Amino acid sequence: MADTNKKATLTIGNENYDLPILSPTEGPDVIDVRKLYGQADVFTYDPGFTSTASCDSSITYIDGEAGILLHRGYPIDQLASKSHFLEVCYLLLYGELPTAAQLEDFESRVTNHTMVHEQMHRFFTGFRRDAHPMAIMTGVVGAMSAFYHDSTDIHDPWHREVASIRLIAKMPTIAAMAYKYSIGQPFVYPRNDLDFAGNFLRMCFSVPAEDYQVNPILSRAMDRIFTLHADHEQNASTSTVRLASSSGANPFACIAAGIACLWGPAHGGANQAALESLKQIGTPDRIPEFIARAKDKDDPFRLMGFGHRVYKNFDPRATVMKQSADEVLDLLGVENNPILAVAKELEKQALADDYFVERKLFPNVDFYSGIILEAMGFPTSMFTPIFAVSRTVGWISQWKEMIEDPQMKIGRPRQLYTGPAQRDYVDVENR
């Protein structure tokens, strides 16, 4: 909301331009430059948009310096330890925590939409079996618009509601199908008597030849992974969803765009990178060598899973994830898994090392989530698809918020052009 008493003055040559300053509920003030081009014929320059607010939003707030992550005002550690994923989905979508009746209705609607259209199974057989699950998910989610015509009108509130529920409900089914296809096992249909996380684990790991019982500790850990990755403000994939949505594209296409962006190793592959660091270390006795390399500014080696680009103090999600990691490792053991043994010892040594402590390079959520997923039996190729399952609700919440915003405009970033100035065409004979 603008504070009429607060303005910034920009001087260009002999001209002064007063720019309104907008004050948020939390975080730094924002200088409103929307009219600057019309008034002064100049653009602002901000590669990566790291200092630019592209929208106003009431969904998620991050203070990286203080290690704060809020969803609709609620701290993420409280939500992850006291709530569960579908309740957090409701909060992100509708703005408030549900009553018992509202939660029961919401869970029922999600549960009853977990199956995918039977003809969609044929899409999977069109991919090579060694196709990356993210490639499959990008294609299949985009193709949902060919099957669910009754929820593609973005201007119809009921269409938006149905599309939201369908995407949240069907994403774990699609991710599990991509996994099953990659290992040559039959697809497993969802079951309505299981919760969201337990259903996903069963669809990934059960086989027709034997019964599969969902372990409550693993289910709880999976639910926390989903909860802790549900939304993260205006990151690359969320901004991609918003930009795609600004053109009026259908919701399935927009979420497919978010999946494609998330696939990038600089974004959704962080927990995979952390696990690969552990594999590079190999055995616990080599940890001091790699810690020394991480401290050496002339060594290109980076110890992944420590510190965070956004959180300069600590990752507020990591404490809850560490609890789940400890529970999972206690359940499954680390004796026969050298990677998990390395992880436990590395965590211990890093937290006792002054170099890491002084620089606040604590294990982040990706370090612990990678450990948990590895212990559960997921290959690293499934880490980012699981991230996509988690983040779908955040993408949809941001998509709905933007569509319902009367200020919505099609995205059109500007540029600092550095090519040749205008010149005349010369016929080929005279070149």
Short mmCIF file of C-alpha atoms in Angstrom, two decimals:
data_model
loop_
_atom_site.label_atom_id
_atom_site.label_comp_id
_atom_site.label_asym_id
_atom_site.label_seq_id
_atom_site.Cartn_x
_atom_site.Cartn_y
_atom_site.Cartn_z
CA MET A 1 0.00 0.00 0.00
CA ALA A 2 1.40 3.40 -0.95
CA ASP A 3 2.39 5.88 1.73
CA THR A 4 1.65 9.30 0.25
CA ASN A 5 4.14 10.88 2.64
CA LYS A 6 7.03 8.79 1.35
CA LYS A 7 8.56 9.47 -2.04
CA ALA A 8 11.89 8.91 -3.74
CA THR A 9 13.31 11.60 -5.99
CA LEU A 10 15.23 10.58 -9.10
CA THR A 11 17.33 13.24 -10.79
CA ILE A 12 18.11 12.82 -14.50
CA GLY A 13 20.00 15.78 -15.90
CA ASN A 14 18.11 18.86 -14.78
CA GLU A 15 14.82 17.05 -14.20
CA ASN A 16 13.56 15.61 -10.92
CA TYR A 17 11.02 12.81 -10.80
CA ASP A 18 9.07 11.91 -7.68
CA LEU A 19 8.47 8.17 -7.36
CA PRO A 20 5.95 6.77 -4.86
CA ILE A 21 7.26 4.45 -2.16
CA LEU A 22 5.06 1.46 -1.30
CA SER A 23 5.21 -0.03 2.19
CA PRO A 24 4.61 -3.79 2.62
CA THR A 25 3.35 -5.68 5.64
CA GLU A 26 6.84 -7.12 6.10
CA GLY A 27 10.16 -6.39 4.42
CA PRO A 28 11.77 -3.37 2.74
CA ASP A 29 9.87 -0.55 1.08
CA VAL A 30 9.46 -0.64 -2.69
CA ILE A 31 10.01 2.26 -5.10
CA ASP A 32 7.20 2.32 -7.67
CA VAL A 33 8.76 2.88 -11.12
CA ARG A 34 5.73 1.93 -13.20
CA LYS A 35 5.34 5.45 -14.64
CA LEU A 36 9.04 6.19 -14.98
CA TYR A 37 9.31 5.21 -18.65
CA GLY A 38 6.34 7.38 -19.60
CA GLN A 39 7.63 10.35 -17.61
CA ALA A 40 11.37 10.19 -18.20
CA ASP A 41 11.83 7.83 -21.19
CA VAL A 42 14.21 5.56 -19.23
CA PHE A 43 14.11 1.97 -17.99
CA THR A 44 15.57 0.52 -14.80
CA TYR A 45 18.25 -2.17 -15.19
CA ASP A 46 18.22 -5.22 -12.92
CA PRO A 47 19.51 -8.50 -14.44
CA GLY A 48 17.85 -11.44 -12.73
CA PHE A 49 15.30 -9.07 -11.15
CA THR A 50 17.08 -9.53 -7.81
CA SER A 51 16.19 -6.00 -6.67
CA THR A 52 12.84 -5.70 -8.42
CA ALA A 53 9.38 -6.53 -7.05
CA SER A 54 7.50 -8.02 -10.01
CA CYS A 55 4.16 -8.22 -8.19
CA ASP A 56 2.45 -7.75 -4.86
CA SER A 57 1.55 -10.97 -3.08
CA SER A 58 0.00 -12.02 0.24
CA ILE A 59 1.10 -15.67 0.10
CA THR A 60 4.70 -16.09 1.24
CA TYR A 61 7.29 -13.84 2.87
CA ILE A 62 11.02 -14.53 3.24
CA ASP A 63 13.56 -12.61 5.29
CA GLY A 64 16.83 -14.27 4.39
CA GLU A 65 18.92 -12.26 6.84
CA ALA A 66 16.78 -13.28 9.80
CA GLY A 67 16.09 -16.85 8.59
CA ILE A 68 12.31 -16.31 8.36
CA LEU A 69 9.85 -18.03 6.01
CA LEU A 70 6.14 -17.29 6.48
CA HIS A 71 3.12 -18.73 4.68
CA ARG A 72 0.18 -16.34 5.11
CA GLY A 73 1.96 -15.11 8.26
CA TYR A 74 2.59 -18.54 9.82
CA PRO A 75 6.26 -19.58 10.39
CA ILE A 76 7.26 -22.58 8.31
CA ASP A 77 8.74 -24.49 11.25
CA GLN A 78 5.41 -24.33 13.09
CA LEU A 79 3.50 -25.50 10.01
CA ALA A 80 5.93 -28.35 9.33
CA SER A 81 5.96 -29.62 12.91
CA LYS A 82 2.30 -29.06 13.86
CA SER A 83 0.38 -29.20 10.58
CA HIS A 84 0.46 -31.42 7.49
CA PHE A 85 0.78 -30.89 3.76
CA LEU A 86 -2.87 -30.71 2.69
CA GLU A 87 -3.70 -28.29 5.49
CA VAL A 88 -0.82 -26.09 4.29
CA CYS A 89 -2.19 -26.43 0.74
CA TYR A 90 -5.52 -25.08 1.96
CA LEU A 91 -3.74 -22.21 3.73
CA LEU A 92 -1.77 -21.25 0.62
CA LEU A 93 -4.79 -21.48 -1.68
CA TYR A 94 -7.41 -19.75 0.46
CA GLY A 95 -5.47 -17.54 2.85
CA GLU A 96 -6.51 -18.99 6.21
CA LEU A 97 -6.16 -22.27 8.08
CA PRO A 98 -9.26 -24.41 7.58
CA THR A 99 -11.85 -25.41 10.13
CA ALA A 100 -12.22 -29.13 10.74
CA ALA A 101 -15.16 -29.28 8.31
CA GLN A 102 -13.33 -27.26 5.64
CA LEU A 103 -10.25 -29.47 5.93
CA GLU A 104 -12.30 -32.66 5.67
CA ASP A 105 -14.04 -31.33 2.55
CA PHE A 106 -10.74 -30.20 0.98
CA GLU A 107 -8.99 -33.50 1.68
CA SER A 108 -11.96 -35.38 0.22
CA ARG A 109 -11.90 -33.31 -2.98
CA VAL A 110 -8.15 -33.83 -3.44
CA THR A 111 -8.36 -37.55 -2.69
CA ASN A 112 -11.14 -38.06 -5.21
CA HIS A 113 -9.15 -36.43 -8.00
CA THR A 114 -5.92 -38.44 -7.68
CA MET A 115 -6.60 -40.76 -10.61
CA VAL A 116 -5.58 -39.62 -14.09
CA HIS A 117 -7.51 -40.19 -17.29
CA GLU A 118 -6.84 -43.74 -18.45
CA GLN A 119 -5.82 -42.59 -21.92
CA MET A 120 -3.00 -40.57 -20.36
CA HIS A 121 -1.21 -43.84 -19.67
CA ARG A 122 -0.39 -43.97 -23.38
CA PHE A 123 1.69 -40.81 -23.11
CA PHE A 124 4.20 -42.61 -20.93
CA THR A 125 4.76 -45.40 -23.44
CA GLY A 126 5.69 -42.77 -26.02
CA PHE A 127 8.82 -41.91 -24.05
CA ARG A 128 12.00 -43.97 -24.00
CA ARG A 129 12.22 -45.89 -20.75
CA ASP A 130 15.41 -44.06 -19.83
CA ALA A 131 13.76 -40.64 -20.25
CA HIS A 132 14.26 -38.33 -17.30
CA PRO A 133 11.12 -38.20 -15.12
CA MET A 134 11.10 -34.41 -15.38
CA ALA A 135 10.89 -34.63 -19.17
CA ILE A 136 7.91 -36.94 -18.80
CA MET A 137 6.21 -34.73 -16.22
CA THR A 138 6.65 -31.59 -18.33
CA GLY A 139 4.98 -33.27 -21.29
CA VAL A 140 2.21 -35.06 -19.40
CA VAL A 141 1.19 -32.08 -17.26
CA GLY A 142 1.07 -29.85 -20.33
CA ALA A 143 -1.08 -32.47 -22.06
CA MET A 144 -3.65 -32.40 -19.25
CA SER A 145 -5.29 -29.46 -21.02
CA ALA A 146 -6.23 -31.88 -23.81
CA PHE A 147 -8.16 -34.06 -21.32
CA TYR A 148 -9.72 -31.61 -18.88
CA HIS A 149 -11.45 -29.00 -21.03
CA ASP A 150 -13.89 -28.20 -18.25
CA SER A 151 -11.20 -26.42 -16.21
CA THR A 152 -9.19 -24.36 -18.70
CA ASP A 153 -11.20 -21.10 -18.72
CA ILE A 154 -9.02 -18.90 -16.52
CA HIS A 155 -11.77 -16.25 -16.24
CA ASP A 156 -14.23 -18.68 -14.65
CA PRO A 157 -13.71 -18.98 -10.86
CA TRP A 158 -15.10 -22.53 -10.83
CA HIS A 159 -12.71 -23.60 -13.61
CA ARG A 160 -9.82 -22.16 -11.62
CA GLU A 161 -10.95 -24.04 -8.52
CA VAL A 162 -11.32 -27.37 -10.31
CA ALA A 163 -7.97 -26.99 -12.09
CA SER A 164 -6.27 -26.23 -8.76
CA ILE A 165 -7.63 -29.34 -7.07
CA ARG A 166 -6.85 -31.52 -10.09
CA LEU A 167 -3.24 -30.40 -10.30
CA ILE A 168 -2.56 -30.86 -6.57
CA ALA A 169 -4.23 -34.28 -6.62
CA LYS A 170 -2.81 -35.69 -9.86
CA MET A 171 0.78 -34.47 -9.64
CA PRO A 172 1.93 -37.21 -7.23
CA THR A 173 0.20 -39.83 -9.40
CA ILE A 174 2.00 -38.52 -12.51
CA ALA A 175 5.36 -38.38 -10.70
CA ALA A 176 4.93 -41.95 -9.42
CA MET A 177 3.94 -43.15 -12.89
CA ALA A 178 7.08 -41.53 -14.35
CA TYR A 179 9.17 -43.37 -11.75
CA LYS A 180 7.48 -46.72 -12.34
CA TYR A 181 7.88 -46.36 -16.08
CA SER A 182 11.62 -45.62 -15.71
CA ILE A 183 12.23 -48.85 -13.80
CA GLY A 184 9.96 -51.06 -15.90
CA GLN A 185 7.32 -51.73 -13.26
CA PRO A 186 3.54 -51.50 -13.72
CA PHE A 187 1.71 -48.34 -12.75
CA VAL A 188 0.06 -48.38 -9.34
CA TYR A 189 -3.33 -46.74 -8.98
CA PRO A 190 -3.93 -44.39 -6.03
CA ARG A 191 -5.99 -45.49 -3.05
CA ASN A 192 -8.53 -43.25 -1.35
CA ASP A 193 -7.99 -44.71 2.11
CA LEU A 194 -4.41 -43.40 2.35
CA ASP A 195 -3.20 -39.88 3.11
CA PHE A 196 -1.41 -37.77 0.52
CA ALA A 197 2.18 -38.74 1.39
CA GLY A 198 1.41 -42.39 2.13
CA ASN A 199 -0.44 -42.71 -1.16
CA PHE A 200 2.56 -41.32 -3.04
CA LEU A 201 4.97 -43.75 -1.36
CA ARG A 202 2.71 -46.68 -2.14
CA MET A 203 2.37 -45.66 -5.80
CA CYS A 204 6.17 -45.48 -6.03
CA PHE A 205 7.20 -48.61 -4.15
CA SER A 206 4.41 -51.18 -4.14
CA VAL A 207 4.29 -54.03 -6.65
CA PRO A 208 1.42 -56.42 -7.54
CA ALA A 209 3.35 -59.43 -6.25
CA GLU A 210 3.17 -58.46 -2.59
CA ASP A 211 1.40 -56.21 -0.12
CA TYR A 212 2.93 -52.84 0.71
CA GLN A 213 2.43 -51.32 4.13
CA VAL A 214 3.13 -47.61 4.43
CA ASN A 215 5.52 -46.94 7.32
CA PRO A 216 4.17 -43.97 9.33
CA ILE A 217 7.68 -42.58 9.96
CA LEU A 218 8.48 -42.55 6.24
CA SER A 219 5.06 -41.12 5.45
CA ARG A 220 5.54 -38.33 7.98
CA ALA A 221 8.99 -37.56 6.58
CA MET A 222 7.57 -37.45 3.06
CA ASP A 223 4.78 -35.15 4.21
CA ARG A 224 7.34 -32.80 5.75
CA ILE A 225 9.35 -32.72 2.52
CA PHE A 226 6.18 -31.73 0.68
CA THR A 227 5.31 -29.12 3.31
CA LEU A 228 8.75 -27.54 3.47
CA HIS A 229 8.91 -27.10 -0.31
CA ALA A 230 5.30 -25.99 -0.87
CA ASP A 231 6.13 -22.38 -1.75
CA HIS A 232 9.16 -20.12 -1.67
CA GLU A 233 7.97 -16.71 -2.82
CA GLN A 234 9.01 -15.32 -6.25
CA ASN A 235 11.72 -17.84 -7.17
CA ALA A 236 12.61 -18.74 -10.76
CA SER A 237 9.93 -21.38 -11.36
CA THR A 238 7.19 -19.38 -9.62
CA SER A 239 8.08 -16.31 -11.66
CA THR A 240 7.98 -18.52 -14.77
CA VAL A 241 4.46 -19.68 -13.88
CA ARG A 242 3.36 -16.08 -13.34
CA LEU A 243 4.92 -14.90 -16.60
CA ALA A 244 3.31 -17.74 -18.57
CA SER A 245 0.00 -17.08 -16.84
CA SER A 246 0.10 -13.39 -17.75
CA SER A 247 -0.51 -14.30 -21.39
CA GLY A 248 -3.77 -16.03 -20.48
CA ALA A 249 -2.39 -19.54 -20.99
CA ASN A 250 -4.36 -22.41 -19.43
CA PRO A 251 -3.30 -23.54 -15.94
CA PHE A 252 -1.88 -26.89 -17.07
CA ALA A 253 0.44 -25.19 -19.57
CA CYS A 254 1.54 -22.70 -16.91
CA ILE A 255 2.38 -25.41 -14.36
CA ALA A 256 4.23 -27.37 -17.07
CA ALA A 257 6.32 -24.23 -17.63
CA GLY A 258 7.10 -24.15 -13.90
CA ILE A 259 8.18 -27.80 -14.00
CA ALA A 260 10.49 -27.09 -16.94
CA CYS A 261 12.13 -24.22 -15.05
CA LEU A 262 12.43 -26.24 -11.86
CA TRP A 263 14.35 -28.90 -13.82
CA GLY A 264 17.39 -26.60 -13.99
CA PRO A 265 20.20 -27.73 -11.67
CA ALA A 266 20.54 -24.22 -10.24
CA HIS A 267 16.96 -24.43 -8.96
CA GLY A 268 15.31 -27.78 -8.30
CA GLY A 269 18.42 -29.93 -8.32
CA ALA A 270 19.97 -28.61 -5.11
CA ASN A 271 19.27 -31.73 -3.03
CA GLN A 272 20.65 -33.92 -5.81
CA ALA A 273 23.80 -31.78 -5.86
CA ALA A 274 24.14 -32.18 -2.09
CA LEU A 275 23.89 -35.95 -2.37
CA GLU A 276 26.44 -36.01 -5.20
CA SER A 277 28.85 -34.13 -2.93
CA LEU A 278 28.46 -36.90 -0.38
CA LYS A 279 29.13 -39.51 -3.05
CA GLN A 280 32.23 -37.61 -4.14
CA ILE A 281 33.53 -37.72 -0.58
CA GLY A 282 32.86 -41.45 -0.54
CA THR A 283 33.88 -42.54 2.95
CA PRO A 284 33.92 -40.82 6.38
CA ASP A 285 37.72 -40.88 6.62
CA ARG A 286 37.95 -38.51 3.64
CA ILE A 287 35.76 -35.83 5.20
CA PRO A 288 38.66 -33.72 6.64
CA GLU A 289 40.21 -33.59 3.16
CA PHE A 290 37.04 -32.23 1.57
CA ILE A 291 36.36 -29.80 4.42
CA ALA A 292 39.84 -28.41 3.86
CA ARG A 293 39.12 -28.09 0.15
CA ALA A 294 35.87 -26.27 0.87
CA LYS A 295 37.78 -23.74 2.95
CA ASP A 296 40.40 -23.17 0.23
CA LYS A 297 39.25 -20.20 -1.84
CA ASP A 298 41.53 -21.31 -4.70
CA ASP A 299 39.94 -24.76 -4.91
CA PRO A 300 36.88 -24.96 -7.19
CA PHE A 301 35.30 -27.67 -5.01
CA ARG A 302 32.06 -26.63 -3.32
CA LEU A 303 30.50 -28.50 -0.42
CA MET A 304 26.86 -28.58 -1.46
CA GLY A 305 24.05 -28.62 1.08
CA PHE A 306 25.59 -26.02 3.41
CA GLY A 307 24.41 -22.42 3.52
CA HIS A 308 21.72 -21.01 1.24
CA ARG A 309 21.52 -18.32 -1.43
CA VAL A 310 18.52 -16.67 0.23
CA TYR A 311 19.02 -17.48 3.91
CA LYS A 312 22.13 -15.69 5.20
CA ASN A 313 21.65 -16.86 8.77
CA PHE A 314 20.03 -20.30 8.82
CA ASP A 315 17.44 -22.12 6.77
CA PRO A 316 14.29 -22.21 8.95
CA ARG A 317 13.18 -25.39 7.20
CA ALA A 318 16.33 -27.30 8.08
CA THR A 319 15.61 -27.89 11.78
CA VAL A 320 12.37 -29.74 11.07
CA MET A 321 13.94 -31.63 8.17
CA LYS A 322 16.85 -32.72 10.34
CA GLN A 323 14.40 -34.21 12.84
CA SER A 324 12.83 -36.23 10.03
CA ALA A 325 16.24 -37.26 8.74
CA ASP A 326 17.23 -38.54 12.17
CA GLU A 327 13.95 -40.48 12.48
CA VAL A 328 14.35 -42.04 9.03
CA LEU A 329 17.98 -42.97 9.59
CA ASP A 330 17.15 -44.47 12.98
CA LEU A 331 14.45 -46.53 11.28
CA LEU A 332 16.44 -47.64 8.24
CA GLY A 333 19.95 -47.52 9.70
CA VAL A 334 23.13 -46.23 8.08
CA GLU A 335 25.39 -49.23 8.67
CA ASN A 336 24.93 -50.65 5.19
CA ASN A 337 24.77 -47.32 3.37
CA PRO A 338 28.13 -45.54 3.12
CA ILE A 339 26.58 -42.35 1.71
CA LEU A 340 24.35 -41.94 4.74
CA ALA A 341 27.29 -42.68 7.03
CA VAL A 342 29.25 -39.90 5.31
CA ALA A 343 26.32 -37.51 5.71
CA LYS A 344 26.01 -38.10 9.44
CA GLU A 345 29.73 -37.64 10.05
CA LEU A 346 29.99 -34.61 7.75
CA GLU A 347 27.17 -32.90 9.58
CA LYS A 348 28.89 -33.57 12.89
CA GLN A 349 32.30 -32.27 11.78
CA ALA A 350 30.96 -29.20 9.96
CA LEU A 351 28.87 -28.07 12.92
CA ALA A 352 31.98 -28.31 15.13
CA ASP A 353 34.21 -26.39 12.70
CA ASP A 354 34.74 -22.68 13.45
CA TYR A 355 34.99 -21.87 9.72
CA PHE A 356 31.46 -23.11 9.06
CA VAL A 357 30.00 -21.76 12.30
CA GLU A 358 31.43 -18.24 11.86
CA ARG A 359 30.12 -18.04 8.29
CA LYS A 360 26.79 -19.57 9.28
CA LEU A 361 27.23 -22.37 6.76
CA PHE A 362 24.79 -24.73 8.40
CA PRO A 363 23.24 -27.76 6.70
CA ASN A 364 20.22 -26.58 4.72
CA VAL A 365 16.93 -28.24 3.81
CA ASP A 366 18.43 -29.72 0.63
CA PHE A 367 21.14 -31.52 2.60
CA TYR A 368 18.60 -33.29 4.80
CA SER A 369 15.94 -33.90 2.14
CA GLY A 370 18.52 -35.56 -0.11
CA ILE A 371 19.54 -37.85 2.74
CA ILE A 372 15.92 -38.78 3.45
CA LEU A 373 15.05 -39.49 -0.19
CA GLU A 374 18.19 -41.56 -0.64
CA ALA A 375 17.38 -43.57 2.48
CA MET A 376 13.83 -44.19 1.25
CA GLY A 377 15.18 -45.69 -1.96
CA PHE A 378 14.52 -42.90 -4.46
CA PRO A 379 17.11 -42.45 -7.23
CA THR A 380 18.50 -38.94 -7.63
CA SER A 381 16.53 -38.58 -10.88
CA MET A 382 13.35 -38.51 -8.77
CA PHE A 383 14.46 -35.76 -6.39
CA THR A 384 13.33 -32.89 -8.65
CA PRO A 385 10.00 -34.54 -9.59
CA ILE A 386 9.25 -34.84 -5.87
CA PHE A 387 10.13 -31.16 -5.53
CA ALA A 388 7.62 -30.46 -8.35
CA VAL A 389 4.92 -32.39 -6.47
CA SER A 390 5.58 -30.22 -3.42
CA ARG A 391 5.76 -26.90 -5.25
CA THR A 392 2.63 -27.39 -7.37
CA VAL A 393 0.39 -25.88 -4.70
CA GLY A 394 2.64 -22.83 -4.47
CA TRP A 395 2.58 -22.35 -8.23
CA ILE A 396 -1.20 -22.68 -8.32
CA SER A 397 -1.69 -20.28 -5.40
CA GLN A 398 0.50 -17.70 -7.10
CA TRP A 399 -1.28 -18.33 -10.43
CA LYS A 400 -4.72 -17.83 -8.87
CA GLU A 401 -3.59 -14.72 -7.04
CA MET A 402 -2.29 -13.17 -10.26
CA ILE A 403 -5.33 -14.08 -12.35
CA GLU A 404 -7.62 -12.54 -9.73
CA ASP A 405 -5.53 -9.36 -9.46
CA PRO A 406 -7.22 -6.42 -11.28
CA GLN A 407 -3.74 -4.99 -11.96
CA MET A 408 -2.70 -8.05 -13.98
CA LYS A 409 -0.83 -7.26 -17.20
CA ILE A 410 1.01 -9.46 -19.63
CA GLY A 411 4.65 -9.72 -18.60
CA ARG A 412 6.98 -7.64 -20.76
CA PRO A 413 10.48 -7.16 -19.31
CA ARG A 414 12.64 -4.50 -20.95
CA GLN A 415 16.27 -4.72 -22.02
CA LEU A 416 19.51 -2.79 -22.32
CA TYR A 417 20.11 -3.19 -26.06
CA THR A 418 23.81 -3.60 -26.97
CA GLY A 419 23.57 -4.65 -30.63
CA PRO A 420 24.36 -2.54 -33.70
CA ALA A 421 22.58 0.76 -34.20
CA GLN A 422 20.13 1.03 -37.10
CA ARG A 423 21.82 0.53 -40.47
CA ASP A 424 20.84 0.09 -44.09
CA TYR A 425 20.54 -3.23 -45.87
CA VAL A 426 23.21 -3.89 -48.51
CA ASP A 427 22.59 -6.22 -51.46
CA VAL A 428 24.65 -9.42 -51.44
CA GLU A 429 26.59 -8.36 -54.56
CA ASN A 430 27.89 -5.26 -52.81
CA ARG A 431 28.96 -6.85 -49.52
#
